[in-house]
Amino acid sequence: MLGKKLQDAFNEQMKHEFYSAYLYMAMAGYFQSEDLPGFASWMRVQALEEMTHGEKFFNFTCETAGRTNLLPIDGPQNNFSEPIEAFEVGLQHEKFVTSSINNLMNMAGKEKNYAAQIFLQWFVTEQIEEESSFSLILKKLQRIAGDSRGLMMLDQELGQRVFVPPPAGNTIAVSA
Ligand code: FEO
């Protein structure tokens, strides 16, 4: 079971993950309005992933006899000056999430909560991938620098992304 401080922090993290889904859906709407369906699709897949991240915290709390507390979620940024700004905002957000996960890992260490540490390990690794994917696309956008043909090609590339649910375990622990 999580200690009170760690439980509160887990609920806070659950909010960050669900907020991430909200933010990336807002970006999907922006890209759709810019006639960039590949970018929009990539963001929708990202939002689906974030929902599974939030659900992992929900399930872990339930499975360890804790108490979930769904906190209010702020409205995300909906408008961006250009595609590159959306990915800059996304990368900054992922860096924030990484520091938040690292903080949880420190707290779990102080509580000697080994189950929480093992659970959080998945997120530590996941955040490397999250930052890396935003950073990579950001670099591509910087290289394209306003070239519309390059933007169309990148749109096609990003449209290939498909949603792959994360491995089982603290994902959907609903039993009949
Ligand atoms: Fe769930 Fe993108 O952090």
Short mmCIF file of N, CA, C and O and ligand atoms in Angstrom, two decimals, residues 17 20 24 46 49-50 53 93-94 97 123 126-127 130 134, ligand 1:
data_model
loop_
_atom_site.label_atom_id
_atom_site.label_comp_id
_atom_site.label_asym_id
_atom_site.label_seq_id
_atom_site.Cartn_x
_atom_site.Cartn_y
_atom_site.Cartn_z
N GLU A 17 -1.02 12.56 -16.44
CA GLU A 17 -1.12 11.65 -17.59
C GLU A 17 -2.42 11.91 -18.37
O GLU A 17 -2.40 11.98 -19.60
N SER A 20 -2.14 15.03 -20.24
CA SER A 20 -1.33 14.83 -21.45
C SER A 20 -2.24 14.41 -22.61
O SER A 20 -2.10 14.90 -23.73
N TYR A 24 -2.72 16.51 -26.06
CA TYR A 24 -2.41 15.99 -27.39
C TYR A 24 -3.66 15.91 -28.27
O TYR A 24 -3.57 16.03 -29.49
N GLN A 46 -0.95 9.43 -29.75
CA GLN A 46 -0.24 9.85 -28.54
C GLN A 46 -1.23 10.03 -27.38
O GLN A 46 -0.97 9.62 -26.24
N GLU A 49 -2.24 6.72 -25.99
CA GLU A 49 -1.17 6.19 -25.13
C GLU A 49 -1.24 6.81 -23.74
O GLU A 49 -1.09 6.13 -22.73
N GLU A 50 -1.44 8.14 -23.72
CA GLU A 50 -1.48 8.83 -22.42
C GLU A 50 -2.64 8.34 -21.56
O GLU A 50 -2.52 8.27 -20.34
N HIS A 53 -1.51 5.43 -19.82
CA HIS A 53 -0.58 5.78 -18.73
C HIS A 53 -1.36 6.16 -17.48
O HIS A 53 -1.05 5.72 -16.37
N HIS A 93 6.50 19.61 -22.22
CA HIS A 93 5.57 18.90 -21.34
C HIS A 93 6.14 17.52 -20.96
O HIS A 93 6.06 17.11 -19.81
N GLU A 94 6.71 16.84 -21.93
CA GLU A 94 7.28 15.51 -21.63
C GLU A 94 8.45 15.63 -20.65
O GLU A 94 8.64 14.75 -19.80
N VAL A 97 6.93 15.85 -17.33
CA VAL A 97 6.44 14.53 -16.89
C VAL A 97 7.61 13.67 -16.41
O VAL A 97 7.52 12.98 -15.39
N PHE A 123 7.75 3.53 -16.30
CA PHE A 123 7.57 4.92 -16.71
C PHE A 123 8.91 5.63 -16.93
O PHE A 123 9.01 6.50 -17.79
N GLU A 126 9.83 4.54 -20.30
CA GLU A 126 8.87 5.11 -21.26
C GLU A 126 9.18 6.58 -21.53
O GLU A 126 9.07 7.06 -22.66
N GLN A 127 9.58 7.31 -20.49
CA GLN A 127 9.83 8.74 -20.67
C GLN A 127 11.03 9.00 -21.59
O GLN A 127 11.07 10.03 -22.27
N GLU A 130 9.40 8.86 -24.87
CA GLU A 130 8.49 9.99 -25.07
C GLU A 130 9.27 11.25 -25.47
O GLU A 130 8.92 11.92 -26.44
N PHE A 134 9.32 13.15 -29.46
CA PHE A 134 9.00 14.57 -29.68
C PHE A 134 10.23 15.31 -30.21
O PHE A 134 10.12 16.15 -31.10
FE1 FEO B 1 2.66 9.64 -20.22
FE2 FEO B 1 3.90 11.31 -22.40
O1 FEO B 1 3.91 10.84 -20.64
#
